[in-house]
Coordinates of C-alpha atoms in Angstrom, one line a residue:
Chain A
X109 CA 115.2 77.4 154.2
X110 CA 114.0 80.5 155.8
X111 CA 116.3 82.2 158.4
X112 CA 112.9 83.3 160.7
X113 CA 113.4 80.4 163.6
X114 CA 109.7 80.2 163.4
X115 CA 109.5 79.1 160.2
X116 CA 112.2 76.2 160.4
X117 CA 110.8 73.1 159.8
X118 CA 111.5 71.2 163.2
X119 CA 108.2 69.3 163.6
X120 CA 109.2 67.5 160.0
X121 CA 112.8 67.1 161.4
X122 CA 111.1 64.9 164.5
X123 CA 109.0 63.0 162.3
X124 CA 111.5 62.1 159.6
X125 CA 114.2 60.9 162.7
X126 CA 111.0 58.8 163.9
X127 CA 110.8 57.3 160.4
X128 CA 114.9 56.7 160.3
X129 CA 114.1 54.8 164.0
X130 CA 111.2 53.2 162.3
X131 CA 113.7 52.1 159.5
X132 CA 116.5 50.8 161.3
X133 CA 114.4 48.9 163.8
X134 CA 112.7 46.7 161.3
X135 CA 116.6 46.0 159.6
X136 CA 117.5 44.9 162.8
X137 CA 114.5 42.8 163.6
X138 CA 114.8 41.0 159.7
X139 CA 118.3 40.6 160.7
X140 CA 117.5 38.8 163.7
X141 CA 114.7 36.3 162.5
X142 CA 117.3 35.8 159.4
X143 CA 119.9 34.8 161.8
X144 CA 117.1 32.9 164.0
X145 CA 115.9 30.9 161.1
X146 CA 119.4 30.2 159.1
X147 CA 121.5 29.6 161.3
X148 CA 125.1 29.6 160.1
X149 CA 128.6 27.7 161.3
Chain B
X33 CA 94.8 81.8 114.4
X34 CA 90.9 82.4 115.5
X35 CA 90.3 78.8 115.6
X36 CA 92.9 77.9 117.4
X37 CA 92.8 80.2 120.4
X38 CA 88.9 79.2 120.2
X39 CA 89.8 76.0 121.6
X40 CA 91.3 77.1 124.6
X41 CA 89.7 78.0 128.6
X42 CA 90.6 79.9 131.3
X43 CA 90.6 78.6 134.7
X44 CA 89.2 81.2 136.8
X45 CA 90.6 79.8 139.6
X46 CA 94.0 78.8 138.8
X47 CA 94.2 80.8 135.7
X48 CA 95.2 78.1 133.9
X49 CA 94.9 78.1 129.9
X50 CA 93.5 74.6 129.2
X51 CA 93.4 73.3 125.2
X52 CA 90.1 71.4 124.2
X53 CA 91.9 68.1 123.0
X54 CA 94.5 68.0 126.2
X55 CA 91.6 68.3 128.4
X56 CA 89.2 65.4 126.6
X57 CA 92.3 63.3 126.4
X58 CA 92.5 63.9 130.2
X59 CA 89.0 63.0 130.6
X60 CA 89.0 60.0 128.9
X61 CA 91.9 58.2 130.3
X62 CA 91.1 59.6 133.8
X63 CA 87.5 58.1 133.4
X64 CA 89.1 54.7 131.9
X65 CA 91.5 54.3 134.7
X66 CA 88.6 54.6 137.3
X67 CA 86.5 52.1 135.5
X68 CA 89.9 49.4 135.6
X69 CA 89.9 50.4 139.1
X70 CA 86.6 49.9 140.3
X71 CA 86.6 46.4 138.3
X72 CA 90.1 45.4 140.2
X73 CA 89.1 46.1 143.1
X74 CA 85.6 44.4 143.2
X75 CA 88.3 41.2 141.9
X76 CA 90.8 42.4 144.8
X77 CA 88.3 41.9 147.9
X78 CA 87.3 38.9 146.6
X79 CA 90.9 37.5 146.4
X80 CA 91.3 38.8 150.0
X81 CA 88.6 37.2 151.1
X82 CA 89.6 34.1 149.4
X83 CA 92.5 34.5 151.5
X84 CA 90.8 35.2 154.8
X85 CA 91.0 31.3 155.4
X86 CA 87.5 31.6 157.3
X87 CA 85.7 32.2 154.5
X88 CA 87.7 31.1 151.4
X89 CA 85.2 32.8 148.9
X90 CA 86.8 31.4 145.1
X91 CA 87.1 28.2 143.8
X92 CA 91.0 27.2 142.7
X93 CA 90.3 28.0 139.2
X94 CA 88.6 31.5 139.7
X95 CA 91.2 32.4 142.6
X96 CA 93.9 32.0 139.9
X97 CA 92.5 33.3 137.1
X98 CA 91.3 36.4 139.0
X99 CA 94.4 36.9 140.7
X100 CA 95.7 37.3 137.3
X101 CA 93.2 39.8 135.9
X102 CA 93.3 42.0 139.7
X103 CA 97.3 42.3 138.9
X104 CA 96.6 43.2 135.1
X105 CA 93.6 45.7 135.8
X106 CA 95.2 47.4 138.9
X107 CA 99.2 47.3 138.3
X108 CA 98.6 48.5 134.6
X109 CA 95.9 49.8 133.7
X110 CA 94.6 52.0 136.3
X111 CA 97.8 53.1 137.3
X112 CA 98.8 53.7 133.3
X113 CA 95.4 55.6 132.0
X114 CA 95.7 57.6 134.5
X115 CA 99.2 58.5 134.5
X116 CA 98.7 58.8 130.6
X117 CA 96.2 61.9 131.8
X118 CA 98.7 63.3 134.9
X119 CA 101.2 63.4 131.5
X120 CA 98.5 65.5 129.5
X121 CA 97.6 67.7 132.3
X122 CA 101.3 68.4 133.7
X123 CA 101.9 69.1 130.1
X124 CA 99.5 71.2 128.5
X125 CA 97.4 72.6 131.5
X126 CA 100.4 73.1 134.1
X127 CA 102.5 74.8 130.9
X128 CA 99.1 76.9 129.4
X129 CA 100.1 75.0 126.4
X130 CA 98.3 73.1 123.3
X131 CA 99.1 69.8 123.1
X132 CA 100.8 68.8 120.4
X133 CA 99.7 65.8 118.0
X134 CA 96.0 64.9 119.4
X135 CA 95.2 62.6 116.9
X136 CA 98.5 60.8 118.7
X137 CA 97.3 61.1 121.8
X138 CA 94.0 58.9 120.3
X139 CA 96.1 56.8 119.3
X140 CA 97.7 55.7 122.4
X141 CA 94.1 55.6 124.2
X142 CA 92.6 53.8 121.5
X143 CA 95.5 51.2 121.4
X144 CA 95.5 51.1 125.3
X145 CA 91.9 50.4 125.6
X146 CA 92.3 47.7 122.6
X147 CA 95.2 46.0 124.0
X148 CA 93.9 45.7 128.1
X149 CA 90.4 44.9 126.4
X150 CA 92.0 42.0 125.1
X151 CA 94.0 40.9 127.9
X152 CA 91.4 40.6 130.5
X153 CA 88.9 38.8 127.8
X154 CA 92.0 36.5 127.1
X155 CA 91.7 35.8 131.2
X156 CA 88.4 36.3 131.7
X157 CA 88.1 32.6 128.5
X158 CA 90.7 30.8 130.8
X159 CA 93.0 31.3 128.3
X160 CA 96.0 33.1 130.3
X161 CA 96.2 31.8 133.7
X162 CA 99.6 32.8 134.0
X163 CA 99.4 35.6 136.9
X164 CA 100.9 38.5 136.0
X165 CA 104.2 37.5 135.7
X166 CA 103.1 35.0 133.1
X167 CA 106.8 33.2 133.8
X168 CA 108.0 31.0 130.8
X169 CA 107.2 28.0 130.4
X170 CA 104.1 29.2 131.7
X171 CA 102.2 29.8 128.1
X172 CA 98.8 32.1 127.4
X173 CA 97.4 32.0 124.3
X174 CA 99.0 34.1 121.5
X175 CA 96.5 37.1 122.2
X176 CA 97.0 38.0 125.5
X177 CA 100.4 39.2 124.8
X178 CA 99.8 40.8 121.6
X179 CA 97.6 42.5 124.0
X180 CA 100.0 43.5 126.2
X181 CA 102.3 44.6 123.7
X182 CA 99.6 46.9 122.1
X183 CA 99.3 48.6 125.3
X184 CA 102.4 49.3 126.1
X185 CA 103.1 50.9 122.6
X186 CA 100.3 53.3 123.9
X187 CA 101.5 53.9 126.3
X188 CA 104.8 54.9 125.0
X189 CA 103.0 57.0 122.6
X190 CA 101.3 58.7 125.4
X191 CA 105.1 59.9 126.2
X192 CA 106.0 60.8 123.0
X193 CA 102.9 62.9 123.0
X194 CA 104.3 64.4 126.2
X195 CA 107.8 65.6 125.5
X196 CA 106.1 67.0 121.7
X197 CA 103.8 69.3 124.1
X198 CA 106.6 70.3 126.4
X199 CA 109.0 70.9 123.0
X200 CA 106.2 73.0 121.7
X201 CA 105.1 74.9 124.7
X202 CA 108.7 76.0 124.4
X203 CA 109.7 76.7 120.8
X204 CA 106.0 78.6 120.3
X205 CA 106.8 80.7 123.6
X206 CA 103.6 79.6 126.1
X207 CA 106.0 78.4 128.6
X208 CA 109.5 80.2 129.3
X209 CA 112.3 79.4 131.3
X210 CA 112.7 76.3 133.9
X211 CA 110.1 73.6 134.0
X212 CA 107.6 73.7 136.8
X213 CA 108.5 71.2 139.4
X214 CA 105.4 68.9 139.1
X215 CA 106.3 69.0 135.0
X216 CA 109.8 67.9 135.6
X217 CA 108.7 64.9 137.6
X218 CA 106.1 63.7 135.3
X219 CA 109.5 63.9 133.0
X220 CA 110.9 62.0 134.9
X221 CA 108.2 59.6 134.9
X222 CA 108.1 59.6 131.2
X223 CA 111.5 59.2 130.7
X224 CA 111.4 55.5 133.2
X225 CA 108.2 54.9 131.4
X226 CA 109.9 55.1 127.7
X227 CA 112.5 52.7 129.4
X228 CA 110.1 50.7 130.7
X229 CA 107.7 49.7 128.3
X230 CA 110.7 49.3 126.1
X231 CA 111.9 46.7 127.9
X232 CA 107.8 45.0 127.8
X233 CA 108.0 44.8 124.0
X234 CA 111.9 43.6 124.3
X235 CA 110.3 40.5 126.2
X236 CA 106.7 40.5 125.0
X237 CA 107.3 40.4 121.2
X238 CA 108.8 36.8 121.1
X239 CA 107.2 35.4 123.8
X240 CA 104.3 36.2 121.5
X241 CA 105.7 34.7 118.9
X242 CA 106.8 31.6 121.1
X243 CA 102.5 31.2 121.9
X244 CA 102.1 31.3 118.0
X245 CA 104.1 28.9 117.7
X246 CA 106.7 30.6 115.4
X247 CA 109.8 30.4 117.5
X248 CA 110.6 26.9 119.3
X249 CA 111.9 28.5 122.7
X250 CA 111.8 30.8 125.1
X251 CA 115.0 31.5 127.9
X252 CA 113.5 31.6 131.2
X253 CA 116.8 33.5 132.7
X254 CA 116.6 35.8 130.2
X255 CA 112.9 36.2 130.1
X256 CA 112.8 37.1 134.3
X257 CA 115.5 39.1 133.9
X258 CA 114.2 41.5 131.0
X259 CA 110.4 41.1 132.2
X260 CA 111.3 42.8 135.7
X261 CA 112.9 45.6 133.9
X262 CA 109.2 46.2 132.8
X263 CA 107.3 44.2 135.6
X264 CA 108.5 46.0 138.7
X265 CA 109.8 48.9 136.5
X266 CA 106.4 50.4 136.2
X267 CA 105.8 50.8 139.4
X268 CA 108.5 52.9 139.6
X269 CA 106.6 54.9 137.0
X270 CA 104.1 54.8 140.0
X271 CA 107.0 56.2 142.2
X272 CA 107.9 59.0 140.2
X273 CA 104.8 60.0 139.0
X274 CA 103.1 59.7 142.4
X275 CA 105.7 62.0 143.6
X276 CA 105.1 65.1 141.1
X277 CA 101.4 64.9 142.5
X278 CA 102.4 65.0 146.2
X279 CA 104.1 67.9 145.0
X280 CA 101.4 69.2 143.2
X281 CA 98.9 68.4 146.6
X282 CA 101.4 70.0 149.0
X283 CA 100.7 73.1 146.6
X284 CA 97.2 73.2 146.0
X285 CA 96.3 72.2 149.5
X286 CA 98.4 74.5 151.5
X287 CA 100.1 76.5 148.9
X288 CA 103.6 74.6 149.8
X289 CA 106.6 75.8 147.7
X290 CA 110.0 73.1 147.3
X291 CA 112.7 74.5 150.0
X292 CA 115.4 73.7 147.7
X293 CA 113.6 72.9 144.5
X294 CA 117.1 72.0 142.6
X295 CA 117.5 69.1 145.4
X296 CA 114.1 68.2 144.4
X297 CA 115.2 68.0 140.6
X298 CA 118.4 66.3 141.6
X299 CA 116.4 63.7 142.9
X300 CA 114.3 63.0 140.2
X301 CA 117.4 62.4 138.4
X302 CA 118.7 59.5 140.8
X303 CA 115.1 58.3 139.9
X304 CA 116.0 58.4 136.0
X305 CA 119.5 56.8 136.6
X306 CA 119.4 54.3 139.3
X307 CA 115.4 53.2 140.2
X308 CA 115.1 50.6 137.8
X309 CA 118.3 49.0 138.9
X310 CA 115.9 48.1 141.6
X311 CA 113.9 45.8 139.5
X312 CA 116.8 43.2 140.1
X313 CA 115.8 42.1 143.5
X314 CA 112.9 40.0 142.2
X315 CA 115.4 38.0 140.8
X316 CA 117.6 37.4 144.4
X317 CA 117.3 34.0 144.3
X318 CA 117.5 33.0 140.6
X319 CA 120.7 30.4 140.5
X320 CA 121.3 32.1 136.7
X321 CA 122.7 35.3 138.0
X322 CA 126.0 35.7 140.0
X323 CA 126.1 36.8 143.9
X324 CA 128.0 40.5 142.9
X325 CA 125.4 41.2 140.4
X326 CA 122.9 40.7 142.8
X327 CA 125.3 42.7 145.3
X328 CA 126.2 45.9 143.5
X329 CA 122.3 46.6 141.9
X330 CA 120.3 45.7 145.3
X331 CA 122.9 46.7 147.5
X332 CA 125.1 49.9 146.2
X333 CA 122.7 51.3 143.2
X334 CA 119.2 50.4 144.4
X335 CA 120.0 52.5 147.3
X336 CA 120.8 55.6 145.6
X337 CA 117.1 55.8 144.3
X338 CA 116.0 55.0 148.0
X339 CA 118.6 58.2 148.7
X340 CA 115.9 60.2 146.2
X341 CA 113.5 59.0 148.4
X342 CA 115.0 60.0 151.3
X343 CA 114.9 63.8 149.8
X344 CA 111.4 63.7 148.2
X345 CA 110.5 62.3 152.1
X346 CA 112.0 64.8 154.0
X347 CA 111.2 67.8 151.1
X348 CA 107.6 67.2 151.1
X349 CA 106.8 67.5 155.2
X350 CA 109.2 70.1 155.2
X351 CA 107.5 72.3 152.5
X352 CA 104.1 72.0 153.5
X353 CA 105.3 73.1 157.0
X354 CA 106.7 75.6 156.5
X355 CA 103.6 76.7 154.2
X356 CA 101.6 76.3 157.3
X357 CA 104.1 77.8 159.8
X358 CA 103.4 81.0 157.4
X359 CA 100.3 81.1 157.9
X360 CA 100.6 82.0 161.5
X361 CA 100.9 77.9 163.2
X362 CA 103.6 78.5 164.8
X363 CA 103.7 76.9 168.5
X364 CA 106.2 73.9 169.1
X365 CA 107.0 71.4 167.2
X366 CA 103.5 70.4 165.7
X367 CA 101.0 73.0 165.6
X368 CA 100.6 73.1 161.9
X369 CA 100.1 69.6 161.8
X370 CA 97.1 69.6 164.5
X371 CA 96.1 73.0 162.5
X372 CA 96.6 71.5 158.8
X373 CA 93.0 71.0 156.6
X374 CA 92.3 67.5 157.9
X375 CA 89.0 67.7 156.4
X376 CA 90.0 68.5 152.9
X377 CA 90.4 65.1 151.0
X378 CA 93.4 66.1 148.7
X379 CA 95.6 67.2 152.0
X380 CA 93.9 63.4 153.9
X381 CA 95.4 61.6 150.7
X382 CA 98.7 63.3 150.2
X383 CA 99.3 62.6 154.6
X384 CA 98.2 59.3 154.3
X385 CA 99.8 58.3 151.2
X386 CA 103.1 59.7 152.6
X387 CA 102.8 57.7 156.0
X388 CA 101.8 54.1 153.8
X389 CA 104.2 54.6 150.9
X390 CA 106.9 55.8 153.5
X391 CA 106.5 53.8 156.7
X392 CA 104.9 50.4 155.2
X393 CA 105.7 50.2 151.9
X394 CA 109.0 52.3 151.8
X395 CA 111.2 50.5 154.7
X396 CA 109.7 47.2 154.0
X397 CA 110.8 47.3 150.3
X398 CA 114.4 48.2 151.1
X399 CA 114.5 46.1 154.0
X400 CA 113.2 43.3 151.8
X401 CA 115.3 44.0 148.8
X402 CA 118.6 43.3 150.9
X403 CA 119.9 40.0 149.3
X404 CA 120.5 38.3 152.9
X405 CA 116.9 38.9 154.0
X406 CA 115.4 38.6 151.0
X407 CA 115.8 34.8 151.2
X408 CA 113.1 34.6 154.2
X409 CA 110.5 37.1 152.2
X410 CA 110.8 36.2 149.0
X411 CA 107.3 34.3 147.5
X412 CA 105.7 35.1 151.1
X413 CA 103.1 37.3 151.9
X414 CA 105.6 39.9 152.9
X415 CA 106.0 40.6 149.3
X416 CA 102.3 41.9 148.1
X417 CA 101.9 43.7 151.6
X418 CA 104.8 45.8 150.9
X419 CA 103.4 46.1 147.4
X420 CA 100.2 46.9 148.5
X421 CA 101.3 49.4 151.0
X422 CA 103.7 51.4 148.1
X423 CA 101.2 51.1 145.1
X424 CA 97.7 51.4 146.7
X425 CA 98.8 53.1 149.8
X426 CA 100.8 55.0 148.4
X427 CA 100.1 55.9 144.5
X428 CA 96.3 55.2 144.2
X429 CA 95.9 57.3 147.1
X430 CA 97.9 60.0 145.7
X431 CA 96.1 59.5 142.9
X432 CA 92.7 59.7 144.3
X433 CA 93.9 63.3 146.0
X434 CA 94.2 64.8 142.7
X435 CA 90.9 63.5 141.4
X436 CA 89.6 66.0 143.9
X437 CA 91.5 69.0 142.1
X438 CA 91.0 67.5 138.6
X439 CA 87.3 67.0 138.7
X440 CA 86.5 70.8 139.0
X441 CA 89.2 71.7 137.0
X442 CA 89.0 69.1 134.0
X443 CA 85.4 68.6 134.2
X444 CA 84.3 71.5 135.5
X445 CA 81.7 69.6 138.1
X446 CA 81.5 70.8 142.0
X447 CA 82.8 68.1 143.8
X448 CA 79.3 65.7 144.3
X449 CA 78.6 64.1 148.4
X450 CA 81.7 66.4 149.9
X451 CA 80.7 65.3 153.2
X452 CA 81.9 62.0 151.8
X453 CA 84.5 62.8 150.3
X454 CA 86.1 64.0 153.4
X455 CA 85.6 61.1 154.7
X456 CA 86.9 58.6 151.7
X457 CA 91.1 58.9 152.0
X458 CA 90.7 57.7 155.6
X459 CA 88.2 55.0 154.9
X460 CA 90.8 53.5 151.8
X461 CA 94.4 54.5 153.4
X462 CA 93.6 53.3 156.6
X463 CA 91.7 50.0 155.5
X464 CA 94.5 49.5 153.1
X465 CA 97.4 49.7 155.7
X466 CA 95.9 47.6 157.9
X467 CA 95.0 44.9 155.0
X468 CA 99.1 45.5 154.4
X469 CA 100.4 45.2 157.7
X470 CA 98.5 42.2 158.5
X471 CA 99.9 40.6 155.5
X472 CA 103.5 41.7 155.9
X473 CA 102.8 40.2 159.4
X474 CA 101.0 36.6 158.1
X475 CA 103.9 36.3 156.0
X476 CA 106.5 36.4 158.4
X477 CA 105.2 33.2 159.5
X478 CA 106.4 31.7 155.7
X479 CA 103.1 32.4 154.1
X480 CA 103.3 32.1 150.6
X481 CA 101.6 34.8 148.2
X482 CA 99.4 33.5 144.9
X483 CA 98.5 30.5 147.0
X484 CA 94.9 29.3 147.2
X485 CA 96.0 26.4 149.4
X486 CA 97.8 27.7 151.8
X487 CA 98.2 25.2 154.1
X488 CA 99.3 23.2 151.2
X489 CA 96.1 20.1 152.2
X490 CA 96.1 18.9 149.2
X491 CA 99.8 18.0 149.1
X492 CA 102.5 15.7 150.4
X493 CA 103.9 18.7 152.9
X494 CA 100.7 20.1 154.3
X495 CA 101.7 23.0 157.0
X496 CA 99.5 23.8 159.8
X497 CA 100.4 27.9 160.6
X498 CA 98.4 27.8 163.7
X499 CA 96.1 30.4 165.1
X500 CA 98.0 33.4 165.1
X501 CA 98.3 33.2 160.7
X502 CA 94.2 32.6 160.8
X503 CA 94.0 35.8 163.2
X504 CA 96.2 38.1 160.6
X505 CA 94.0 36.8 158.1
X506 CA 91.2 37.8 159.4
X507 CA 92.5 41.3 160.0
X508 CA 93.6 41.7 156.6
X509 CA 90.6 40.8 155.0
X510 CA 89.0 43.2 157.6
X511 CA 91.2 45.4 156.4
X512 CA 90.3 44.9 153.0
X513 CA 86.5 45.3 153.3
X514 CA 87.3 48.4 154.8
X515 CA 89.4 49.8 152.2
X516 CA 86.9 48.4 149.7
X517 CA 84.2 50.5 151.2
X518 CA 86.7 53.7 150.3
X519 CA 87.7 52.9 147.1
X520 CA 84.0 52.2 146.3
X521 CA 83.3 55.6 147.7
X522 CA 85.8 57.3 145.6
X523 CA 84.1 55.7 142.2
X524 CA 80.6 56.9 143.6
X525 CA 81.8 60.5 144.2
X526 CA 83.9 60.5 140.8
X527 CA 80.8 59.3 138.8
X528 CA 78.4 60.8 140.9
X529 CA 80.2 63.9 140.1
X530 CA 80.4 63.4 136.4
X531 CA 77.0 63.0 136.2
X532 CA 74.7 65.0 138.9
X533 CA 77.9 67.0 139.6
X534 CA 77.4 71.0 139.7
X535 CA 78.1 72.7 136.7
X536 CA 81.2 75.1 137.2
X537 CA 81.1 78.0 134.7
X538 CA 84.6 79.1 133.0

């Protein structure tokens, strides 16, 4: 990675913690409908 | 000596050395590929609008049976001819080298062609509606599989033809030191492949000889079990091969270079090792295998292929912006992406095919793969929309973003209609993510995939998914028709090129 500060790639660093947010919403939304659907105990 | 270096071209543009037989071979299984893919998809938007329940286009019969042939013509053979001429081009064009063993290299087309020839004329008679999982007990006649097992020995030739040209380019001195990036993934690919298509003649052979009535039985445990490990194992061909070309698009689009180009490598590695591990989550709810096994492949190993992803995800963005931020596009977080060559088709295809592989097809498949969840998408329409977002989203798009480098190259044609092909990725990638998000969405409402009657009507459960399951339906077939009018596009531009195309002049 280049030391120049303009070079450093922070609009990819945005967009790949948008697609982590992405990820992690939709687990927790399958989680949810699984736990609405089957429910258990 | 003479006649040898006779058969070889320079590129004037990327200076390339490219050897006579490498680049027919190319040609051939590129051209191949796109006629399997224009037939697929003809057969694809009429199964999704056999699916859109308004207008319900296919009888039963012909739903099935083409449903069978779509999966055959799109999940192998396009995707396979034309990884069969990625393998010959990162080979012998990317290395300068010859390739080594043409007459081979015939071989696998010839046996390729012969064997998917056969399968879809063994659908096409009615004698294999099986679907592409053709499941035992399920039985086709004996033919289809021979077919299927003639292909894949193809393509494993195809490989084998591979690794000889990279072993040659070597030990005869055209290529020295490490292999190029995009090479080493298309190793990669032909290393899972070899695996692969291994494990399709492992299952293939005696089921054939089960249809020919010289073996009695067939295990279905065992047959799931191995056919995944060549069923959804070729996709991850897909996978690995489709990442080598985003590399190769970040390069010749923007003239991106790998940050850390070891972490790529490593990553193709955790491909090699642990990606078809993630085969086993087809078989989640099959009674046969124990709760651990199901545990430790889909829950600890899949996930360090999906950590490979994670790299190649973050490695790709982060090298093309940087590539960009050279170049002067340096305000905030996102002026290279607002500056980036939106209208050139192979940059269109690698963003797209990024955003549909990652953000539809990616998190859904993980997501659906855990074991817990898995048990409210498994058979619903969840599954081909996350398939749909990672193989057509995702690799055919890829795919069709190379054809836009390989035509002038290969063929040595201008690119024909370039004010259409600008606009193609955006007419396919965006058609074909809306096609899979409304089926991903129609599905969580339970419904099932391969179903021509959905609401089940003509049985003793009929279900009545209400308004909002008609509305998704509509929008993926919508979806569909639009992505139909891009893929069509791409075959008009490829052929038109081919044929009216301007002559480029070595």
């Amino acid at each position: 990675m280049s030391e120049n500060p303009d070079l450093a790639p922070k609009g990819s660093f945005i967009l790949i913690m948008v697609f982590f947010a992405s990820f992690v919403l939709f687990y927790l939304l399958n989680w949810k409908q699984l736990a609405a659907i089957w429910h258990v105990g | 000596m003479a006649a040898k270096s006779e058969k070889f071209r320079t590129c004037p543009t990327t200076g390339f050395k490219i050897h006579g037989p490498a680049e027919t071979l190319i040609q051939i299984n590129a051209v191949t590929a796109i006629v399997f893919l224009l037939v697929g998809g003809i057969i694809g938007l009429a199964l999704a609008l056999t699916r859109w329940q308004a207008i319900h286009l296919l009888n039963d019969t012909l739903f099935y049976r083409l449903l069978s042939l779509h999966g055959i013509a799109m999940l192998v053979a396009w995707i396979i001819f034309f990884e069969m001429a990625i393998l010959y081009f990162a080979s012998a064009v990317v290395l300068s080298a010859r390739l080594a063993v043409p007459w081979l290299g015939w071989l696998q087309y010839l046996l390729m062609l012969v064997g998917g020839a056969i399968v879809a004329v063994q659908i096409l008679l009615g004698n294999a509606d099986v679907m592409f999982t053709s499941y035992v007990p399920l039985q086709a006649h004996h033919l289809y599989y021979l077919g299927i097992i003639l292909f894949a020995v193809g393509a494993i030739l195809g490989c084998v033809v591979f690794f000889a040209t990279v072993v040659a380019a070597k030990t005869e001195g055209a290529h020295t030191g490490y292999l190029p990036l995009v090479t080493f993934g298309a190793a990669a690919a032909a290393i899972i492949a070899i695996g692969t298509l291994s494990h399709g003649a492992i299952v293939f052979i005696p089921t054939w000889l089960w249809a020919a009535g010289l073996v009695p039985m067939m295990d279905v445990e065992v047959y799931r079990l191995i056919f995944w490990g060549f069923g959804h194992s070729s996709q991850q061909i897909n996978v690995c091969a489709m990442v080598a070309v985003w590399y190769l698009l970040g390069t010749l689009t923007v003239g991106s270079v790998p940050l850390n180009e070891k972490v790529c490598r490593s990553a193709f590695v955790l491909y090699i090792l642990f990606i078809n591990i993630a085969s086993e989550h087809h078989l989640l709810v099959d009674p046969g295998l124990s709760a651990a096994h199901k545990t430790w492949n889909t829950g600890y190993f899949m996930h360090l292929a999906v950590l490979a992803s994670m790299i190649h995800a973050f490695s790709i963005p982060a090298a093309v912006e940087v590539a960009l931020r050279k170049k002067g596009y340096t305000k905030g977080a996102f002026e290279w992406l607002k500056k980036a060559p939106w209208g050139n088709p192979g940059w269109s295809a690698l963003v797209l095919s990024l955003i549909g592989f990652g953000f539809l097809g990616g998190i859904t498949g993980v997501v659906y793969g855990t074991e817990q969840i898995n048990i409210i998408a498994h058979n619903n329409l969840r599954i081909p929309g996350h398939f749909h977002a990672t193989v057509v989203c995702g690799t055919t798009l890829a795919f069709m973003g190379i054809t836009y480098y390989v035509l002038p190259l290969i063929f040595r044609r201008e690119v024909a209609f370039p004010q259409l092909a600008k606009i193609q990725p955006y007419l396919f990638g965006i058609g074909m993510m809306v096609f899979s998000t409304a089926m991903m969405f129609a599905g969580g409402f339970g419904v099932s995939r391969r179903s021509w009657d959905m609401n089940g009507v003509e049985s003793a459960f009929a279900v009545d998914f209400g308004p909002v399951v008609d509305i998704a339906l509509a929008i993926m077939g919508i979806g569909a028709l639009v992505g139909a009018i891009g893929g069509a596009l791409y075959c008009v531009i490829a052929v038109a090129t081919l044929l009216i195309g301007k002559k480029i002049n070595a």
